[in-house]
Coordinates of N, CA, C and O in Angstrom, one line a residue:
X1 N 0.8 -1.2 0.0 CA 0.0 0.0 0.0 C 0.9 1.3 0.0 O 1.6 1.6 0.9
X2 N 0.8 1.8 -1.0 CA 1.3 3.5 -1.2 C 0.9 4.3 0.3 O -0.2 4.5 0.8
X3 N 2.3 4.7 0.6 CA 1.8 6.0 1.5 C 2.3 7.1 0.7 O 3.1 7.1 -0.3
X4 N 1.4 8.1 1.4 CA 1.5 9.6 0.9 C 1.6 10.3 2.2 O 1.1 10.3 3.3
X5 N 3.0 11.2 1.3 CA 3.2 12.4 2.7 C 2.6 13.8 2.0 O 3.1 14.2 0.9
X6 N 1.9 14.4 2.6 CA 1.3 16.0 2.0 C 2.3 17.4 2.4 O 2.0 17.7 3.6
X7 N 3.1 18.1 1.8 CA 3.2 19.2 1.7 C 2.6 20.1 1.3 O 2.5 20.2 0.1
X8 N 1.9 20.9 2.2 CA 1.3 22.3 1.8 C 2.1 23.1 1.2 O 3.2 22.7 1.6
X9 N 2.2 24.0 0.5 CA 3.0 25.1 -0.3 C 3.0 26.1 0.5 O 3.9 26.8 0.9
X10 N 2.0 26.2 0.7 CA 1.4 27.6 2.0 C 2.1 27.6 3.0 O 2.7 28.6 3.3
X11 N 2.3 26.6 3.7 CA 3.5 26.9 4.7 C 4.6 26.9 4.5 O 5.3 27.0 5.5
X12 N 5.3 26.7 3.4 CA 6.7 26.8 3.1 C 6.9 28.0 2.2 O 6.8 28.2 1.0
X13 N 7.3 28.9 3.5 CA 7.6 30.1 3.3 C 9.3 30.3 3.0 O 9.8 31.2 2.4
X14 N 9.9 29.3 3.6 CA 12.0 29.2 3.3 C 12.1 28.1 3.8 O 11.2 27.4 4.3
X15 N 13.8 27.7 3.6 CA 13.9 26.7 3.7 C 13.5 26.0 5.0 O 13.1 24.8 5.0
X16 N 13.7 26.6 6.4 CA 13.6 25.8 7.2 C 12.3 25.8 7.4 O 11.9 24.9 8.2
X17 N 11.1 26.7 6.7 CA 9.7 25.8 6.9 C 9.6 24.4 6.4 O 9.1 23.5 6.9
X18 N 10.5 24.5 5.0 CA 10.6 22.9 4.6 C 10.6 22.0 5.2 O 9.8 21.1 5.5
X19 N 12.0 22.1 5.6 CA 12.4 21.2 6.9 C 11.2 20.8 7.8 O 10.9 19.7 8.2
X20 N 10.4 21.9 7.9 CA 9.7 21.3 9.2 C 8.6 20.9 8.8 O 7.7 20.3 9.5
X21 N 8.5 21.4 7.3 CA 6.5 20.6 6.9 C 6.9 19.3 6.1 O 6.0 18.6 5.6
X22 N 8.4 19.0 6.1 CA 8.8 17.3 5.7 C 8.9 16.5 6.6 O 8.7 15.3 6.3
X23 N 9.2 16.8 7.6 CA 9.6 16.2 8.8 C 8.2 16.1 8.9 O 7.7 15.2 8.3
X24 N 7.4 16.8 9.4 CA 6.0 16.9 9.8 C 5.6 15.9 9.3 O 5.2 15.0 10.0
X25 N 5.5 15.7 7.4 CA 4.5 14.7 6.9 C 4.8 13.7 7.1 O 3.9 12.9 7.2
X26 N 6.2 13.1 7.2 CA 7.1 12.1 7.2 C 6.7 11.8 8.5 O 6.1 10.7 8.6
X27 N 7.0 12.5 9.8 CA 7.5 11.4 11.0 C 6.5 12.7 11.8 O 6.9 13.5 12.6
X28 N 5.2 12.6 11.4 CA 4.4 13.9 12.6 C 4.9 15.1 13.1 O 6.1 15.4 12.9
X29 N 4.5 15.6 13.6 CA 4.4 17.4 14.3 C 5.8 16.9 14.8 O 6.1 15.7 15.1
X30 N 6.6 18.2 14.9 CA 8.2 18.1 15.0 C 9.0 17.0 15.1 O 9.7 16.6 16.0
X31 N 8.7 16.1 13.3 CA 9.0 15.1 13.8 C 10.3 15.6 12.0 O 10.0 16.3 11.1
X32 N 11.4 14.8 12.3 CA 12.8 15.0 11.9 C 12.7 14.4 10.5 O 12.2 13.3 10.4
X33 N 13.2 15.1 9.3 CA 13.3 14.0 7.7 C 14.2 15.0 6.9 O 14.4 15.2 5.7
X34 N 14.8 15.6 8.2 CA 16.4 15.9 7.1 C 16.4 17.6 7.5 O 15.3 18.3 7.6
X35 N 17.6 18.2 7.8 CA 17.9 19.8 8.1 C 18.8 20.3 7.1 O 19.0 21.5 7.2
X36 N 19.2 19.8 6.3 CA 20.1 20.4 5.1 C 20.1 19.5 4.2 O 19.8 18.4 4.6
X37 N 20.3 19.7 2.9 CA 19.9 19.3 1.4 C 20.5 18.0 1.6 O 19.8 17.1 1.0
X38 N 21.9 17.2 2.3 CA 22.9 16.2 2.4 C 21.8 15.5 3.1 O 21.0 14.8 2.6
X39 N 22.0 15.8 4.5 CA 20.6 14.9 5.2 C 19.2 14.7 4.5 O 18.5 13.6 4.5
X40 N 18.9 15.9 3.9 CA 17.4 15.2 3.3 C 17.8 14.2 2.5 O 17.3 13.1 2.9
X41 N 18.5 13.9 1.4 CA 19.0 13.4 0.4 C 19.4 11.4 1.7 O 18.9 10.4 1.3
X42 N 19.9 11.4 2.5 CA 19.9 10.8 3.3 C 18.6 9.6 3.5 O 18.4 8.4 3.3
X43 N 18.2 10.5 4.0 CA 16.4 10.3 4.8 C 15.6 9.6 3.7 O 14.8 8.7 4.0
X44 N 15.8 10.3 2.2 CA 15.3 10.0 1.1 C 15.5 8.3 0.5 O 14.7 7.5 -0.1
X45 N 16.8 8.2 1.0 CA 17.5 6.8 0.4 C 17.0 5.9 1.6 O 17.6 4.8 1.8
X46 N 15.7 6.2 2.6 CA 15.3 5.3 3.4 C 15.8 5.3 5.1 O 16.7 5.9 5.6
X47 N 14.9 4.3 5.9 CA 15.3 4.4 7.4 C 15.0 5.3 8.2 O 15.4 5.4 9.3
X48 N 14.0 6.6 7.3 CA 14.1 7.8 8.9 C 12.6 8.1 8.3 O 12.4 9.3 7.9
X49 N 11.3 6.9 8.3 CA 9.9 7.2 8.6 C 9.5 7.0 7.3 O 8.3 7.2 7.2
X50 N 10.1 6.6 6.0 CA 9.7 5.9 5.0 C 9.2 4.5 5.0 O 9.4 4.0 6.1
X51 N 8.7 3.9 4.2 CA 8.1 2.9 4.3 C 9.5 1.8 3.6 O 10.3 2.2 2.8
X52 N 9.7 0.2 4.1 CA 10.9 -0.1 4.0 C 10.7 -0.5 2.3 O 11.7 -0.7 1.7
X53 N 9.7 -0.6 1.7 CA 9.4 -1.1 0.8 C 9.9 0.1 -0.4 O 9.6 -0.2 -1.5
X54 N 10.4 1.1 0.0 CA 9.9 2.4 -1.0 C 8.7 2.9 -1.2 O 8.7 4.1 -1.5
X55 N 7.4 2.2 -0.9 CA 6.7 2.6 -1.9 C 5.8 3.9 -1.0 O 5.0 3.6 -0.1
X56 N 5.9 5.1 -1.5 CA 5.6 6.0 -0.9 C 5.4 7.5 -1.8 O 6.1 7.6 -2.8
X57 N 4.7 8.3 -1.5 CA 4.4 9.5 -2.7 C 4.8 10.8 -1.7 O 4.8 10.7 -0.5
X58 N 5.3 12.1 -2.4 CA 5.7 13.3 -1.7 C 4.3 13.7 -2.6 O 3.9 13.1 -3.6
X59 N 3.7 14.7 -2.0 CA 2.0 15.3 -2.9 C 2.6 16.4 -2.3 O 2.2 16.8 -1.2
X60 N 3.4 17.0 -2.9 CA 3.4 18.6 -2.9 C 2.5 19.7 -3.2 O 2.8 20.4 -4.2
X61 N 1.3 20.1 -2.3 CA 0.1 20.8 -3.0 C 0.5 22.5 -2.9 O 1.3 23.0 -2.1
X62 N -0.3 23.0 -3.8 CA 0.5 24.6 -3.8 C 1.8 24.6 -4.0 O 2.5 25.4 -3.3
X63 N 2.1 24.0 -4.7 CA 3.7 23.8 -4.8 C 4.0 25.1 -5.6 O 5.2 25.4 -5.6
X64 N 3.1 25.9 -6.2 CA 3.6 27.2 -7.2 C 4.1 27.7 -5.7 O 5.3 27.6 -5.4
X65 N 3.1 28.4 -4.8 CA 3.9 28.9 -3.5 C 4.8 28.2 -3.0 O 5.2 28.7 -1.9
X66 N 5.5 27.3 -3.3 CA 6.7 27.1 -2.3 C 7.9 27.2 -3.5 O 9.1 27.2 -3.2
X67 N 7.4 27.3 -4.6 CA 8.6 27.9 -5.9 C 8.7 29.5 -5.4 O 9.7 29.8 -4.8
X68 N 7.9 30.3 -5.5 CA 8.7 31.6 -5.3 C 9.1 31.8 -3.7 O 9.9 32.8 -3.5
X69 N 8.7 31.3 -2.9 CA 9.3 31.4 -1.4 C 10.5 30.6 -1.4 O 11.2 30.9 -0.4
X70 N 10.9 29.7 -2.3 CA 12.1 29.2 -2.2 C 13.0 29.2 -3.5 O 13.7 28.3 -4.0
X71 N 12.9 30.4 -4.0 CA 13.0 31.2 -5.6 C 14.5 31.9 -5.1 O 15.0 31.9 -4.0
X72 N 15.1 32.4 -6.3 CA 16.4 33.2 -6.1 C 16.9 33.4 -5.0 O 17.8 32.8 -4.5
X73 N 16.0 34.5 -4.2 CA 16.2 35.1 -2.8 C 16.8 34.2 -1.9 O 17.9 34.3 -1.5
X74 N 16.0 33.3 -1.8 CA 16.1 32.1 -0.8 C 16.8 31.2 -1.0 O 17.0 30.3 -0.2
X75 N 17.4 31.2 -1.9 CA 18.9 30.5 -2.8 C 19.6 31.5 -2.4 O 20.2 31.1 -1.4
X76 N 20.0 32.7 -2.6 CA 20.9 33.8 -2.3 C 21.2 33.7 -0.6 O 22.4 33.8 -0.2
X77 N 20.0 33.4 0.3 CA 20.4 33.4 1.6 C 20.9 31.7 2.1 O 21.5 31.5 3.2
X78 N 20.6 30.6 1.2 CA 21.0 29.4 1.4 C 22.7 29.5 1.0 O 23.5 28.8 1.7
X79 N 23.2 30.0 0.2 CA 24.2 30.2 -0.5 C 25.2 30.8 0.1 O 26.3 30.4 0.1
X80 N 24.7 32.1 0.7 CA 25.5 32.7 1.9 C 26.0 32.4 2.9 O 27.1 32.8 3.3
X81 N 24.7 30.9 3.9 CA 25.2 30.4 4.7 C 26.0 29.1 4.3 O 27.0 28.7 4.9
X82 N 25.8 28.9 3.8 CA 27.0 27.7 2.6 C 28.5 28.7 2.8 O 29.4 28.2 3.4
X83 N 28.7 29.8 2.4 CA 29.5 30.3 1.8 C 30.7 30.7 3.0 O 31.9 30.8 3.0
X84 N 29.6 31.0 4.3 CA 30.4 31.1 5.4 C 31.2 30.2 5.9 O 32.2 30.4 6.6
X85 N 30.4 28.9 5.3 CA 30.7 27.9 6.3 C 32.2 27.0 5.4 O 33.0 26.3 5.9
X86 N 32.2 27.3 3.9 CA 32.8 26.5 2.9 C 34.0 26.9 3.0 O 34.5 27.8 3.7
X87 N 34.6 26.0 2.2 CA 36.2 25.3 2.5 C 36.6 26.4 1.6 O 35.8 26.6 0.7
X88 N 37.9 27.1 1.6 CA 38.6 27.8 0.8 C 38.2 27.2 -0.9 O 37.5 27.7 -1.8
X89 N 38.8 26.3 -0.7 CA 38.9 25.5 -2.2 C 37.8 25.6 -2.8 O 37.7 25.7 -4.1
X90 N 36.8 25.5 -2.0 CA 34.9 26.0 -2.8 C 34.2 26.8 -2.8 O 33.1 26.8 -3.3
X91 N 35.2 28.1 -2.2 CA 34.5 29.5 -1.8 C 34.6 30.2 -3.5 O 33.9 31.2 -3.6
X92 N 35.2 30.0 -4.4 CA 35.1 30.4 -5.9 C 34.4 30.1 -6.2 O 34.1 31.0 -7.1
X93 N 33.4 29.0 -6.1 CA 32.3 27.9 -7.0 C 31.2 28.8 -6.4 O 30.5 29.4 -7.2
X94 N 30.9 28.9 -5.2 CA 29.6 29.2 -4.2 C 29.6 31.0 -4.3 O 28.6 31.7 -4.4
X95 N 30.7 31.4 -4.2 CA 30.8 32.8 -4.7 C 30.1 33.0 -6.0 O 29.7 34.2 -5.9
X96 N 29.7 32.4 -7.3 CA 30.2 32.6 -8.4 C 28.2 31.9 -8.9 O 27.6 32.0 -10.0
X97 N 27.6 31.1 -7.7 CA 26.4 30.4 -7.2 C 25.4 31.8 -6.8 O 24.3 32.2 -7.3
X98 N 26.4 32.5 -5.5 CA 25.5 33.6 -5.0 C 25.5 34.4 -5.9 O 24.5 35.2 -5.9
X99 N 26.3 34.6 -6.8 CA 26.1 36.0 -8.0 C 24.7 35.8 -9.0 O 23.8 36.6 -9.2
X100 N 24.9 34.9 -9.3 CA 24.1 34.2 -10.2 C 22.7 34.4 -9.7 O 21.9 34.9 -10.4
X101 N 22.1 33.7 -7.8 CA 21.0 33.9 -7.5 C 20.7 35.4 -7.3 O 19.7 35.7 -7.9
X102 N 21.4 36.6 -6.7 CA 21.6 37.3 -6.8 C 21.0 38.3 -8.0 O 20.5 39.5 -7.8
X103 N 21.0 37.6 -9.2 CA 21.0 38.2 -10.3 C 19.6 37.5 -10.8 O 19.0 37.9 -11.8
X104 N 19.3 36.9 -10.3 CA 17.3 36.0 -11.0 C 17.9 34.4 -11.5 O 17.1 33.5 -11.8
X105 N 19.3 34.4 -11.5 CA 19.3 33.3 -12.7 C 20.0 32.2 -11.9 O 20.6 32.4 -10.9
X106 N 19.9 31.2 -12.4 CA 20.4 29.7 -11.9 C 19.1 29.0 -11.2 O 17.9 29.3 -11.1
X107 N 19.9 27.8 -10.8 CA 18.9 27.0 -10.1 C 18.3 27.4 -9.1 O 19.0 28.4 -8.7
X108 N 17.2 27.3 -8.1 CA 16.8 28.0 -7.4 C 16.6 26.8 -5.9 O 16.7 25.6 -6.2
X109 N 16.4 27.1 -4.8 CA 16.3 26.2 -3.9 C 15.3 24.9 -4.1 O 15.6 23.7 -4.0
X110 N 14.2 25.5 -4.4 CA 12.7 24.8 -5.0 C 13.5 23.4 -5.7 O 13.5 22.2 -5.6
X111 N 14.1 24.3 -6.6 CA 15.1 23.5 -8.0 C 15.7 21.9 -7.1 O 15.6 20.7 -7.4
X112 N 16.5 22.7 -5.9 CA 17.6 21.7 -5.5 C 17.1 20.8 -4.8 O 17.9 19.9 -4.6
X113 N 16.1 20.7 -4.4 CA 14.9 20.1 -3.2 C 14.1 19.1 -4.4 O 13.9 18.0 -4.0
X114 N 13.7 19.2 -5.6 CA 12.8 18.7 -6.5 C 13.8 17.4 -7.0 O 13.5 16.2 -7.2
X115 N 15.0 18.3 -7.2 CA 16.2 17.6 -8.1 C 16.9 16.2 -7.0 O 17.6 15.4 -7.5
X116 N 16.6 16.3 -5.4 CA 16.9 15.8 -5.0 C 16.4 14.5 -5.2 O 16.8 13.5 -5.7
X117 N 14.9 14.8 -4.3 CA 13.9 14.1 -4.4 C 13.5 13.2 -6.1 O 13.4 12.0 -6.2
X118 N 13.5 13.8 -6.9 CA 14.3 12.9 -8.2 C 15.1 12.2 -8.3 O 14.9 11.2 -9.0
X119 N 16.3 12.4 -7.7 CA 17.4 11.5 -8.2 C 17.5 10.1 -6.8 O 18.0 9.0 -6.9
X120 N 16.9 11.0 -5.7 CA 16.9 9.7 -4.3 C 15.5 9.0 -4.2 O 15.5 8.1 -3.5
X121 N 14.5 9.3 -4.8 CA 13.5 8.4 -4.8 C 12.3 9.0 -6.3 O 11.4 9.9 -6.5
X122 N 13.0 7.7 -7.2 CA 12.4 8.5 -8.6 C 10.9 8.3 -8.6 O 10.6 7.2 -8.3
X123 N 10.2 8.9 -9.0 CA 8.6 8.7 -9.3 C 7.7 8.7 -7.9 O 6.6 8.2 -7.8
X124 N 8.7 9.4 -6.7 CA 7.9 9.9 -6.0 C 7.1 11.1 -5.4 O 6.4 11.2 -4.4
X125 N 7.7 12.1 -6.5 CA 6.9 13.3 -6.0 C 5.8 13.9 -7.4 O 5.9 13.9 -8.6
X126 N 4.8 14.3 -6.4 CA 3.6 14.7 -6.9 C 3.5 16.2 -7.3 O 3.2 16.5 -6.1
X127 N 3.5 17.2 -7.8 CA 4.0 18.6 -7.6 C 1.9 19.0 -8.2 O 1.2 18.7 -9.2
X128 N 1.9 19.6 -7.3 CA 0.0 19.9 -7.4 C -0.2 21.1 -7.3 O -1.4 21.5 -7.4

């Protein structure tokens, strides 16, 4: 039997509403399914409130509202804190990331979260 986890759009106003309306659908009211794009991608490949079988759906509803709340901007401030945090050797790459969001153009957070969920559990998300 397919489970379905529901994200509202409406409440994901940035990233860390994410965090907390995935966690929510996944494992209930403050319940944990990943705090940064590495861990979600984690949680995705199974063991933290998925079903052992795979077989499970993301139903992203309003998902248009959670593209522009997690649009350029919110890539620009994801990017920043990345940038503080990054190794010399990657501060050219993420520098070169924030310009770009900065400017309207590149991938956008929405982007990195969809693309994840694609590549760690394919044919599971619903975008409504």
């Amino acid at each position: 039997m397919t489970v379905t986890y529901v994200i509202d759009g409406a409440e994901v106003t940035d990233l860390q509403r994410f965090w907390q309306a995935i966690g929510a659908a996944v494992n209930g009211p403050g319940g944990y399914f990943g705090s940064n794009l590495d861990a979600f991608a984690d949680c995705l490949s199974g063991g933290y409130g998925t079903p052992d079988d795979g077989d499970f759906v993301i139903e992203w509803r309003r998902h248009d509202l959670s593209r522009v709340a997690l649009g350029h901007q919110e890539t620009a401030v994801a990017l920043q804190r990345r940038l503080a945090n990054a190794h010399p050797a990657n501060r050219a790459a993420i520098e070169g990331e924030l310009a770009e969001a900065k400017a309207g153009r590149g991938p956008t957070v929405f982007d990195w979260l969809v693309q994840i969920i694609e590549e760690k559990a394919p044919g599971t998300l619903r975008l409504l």
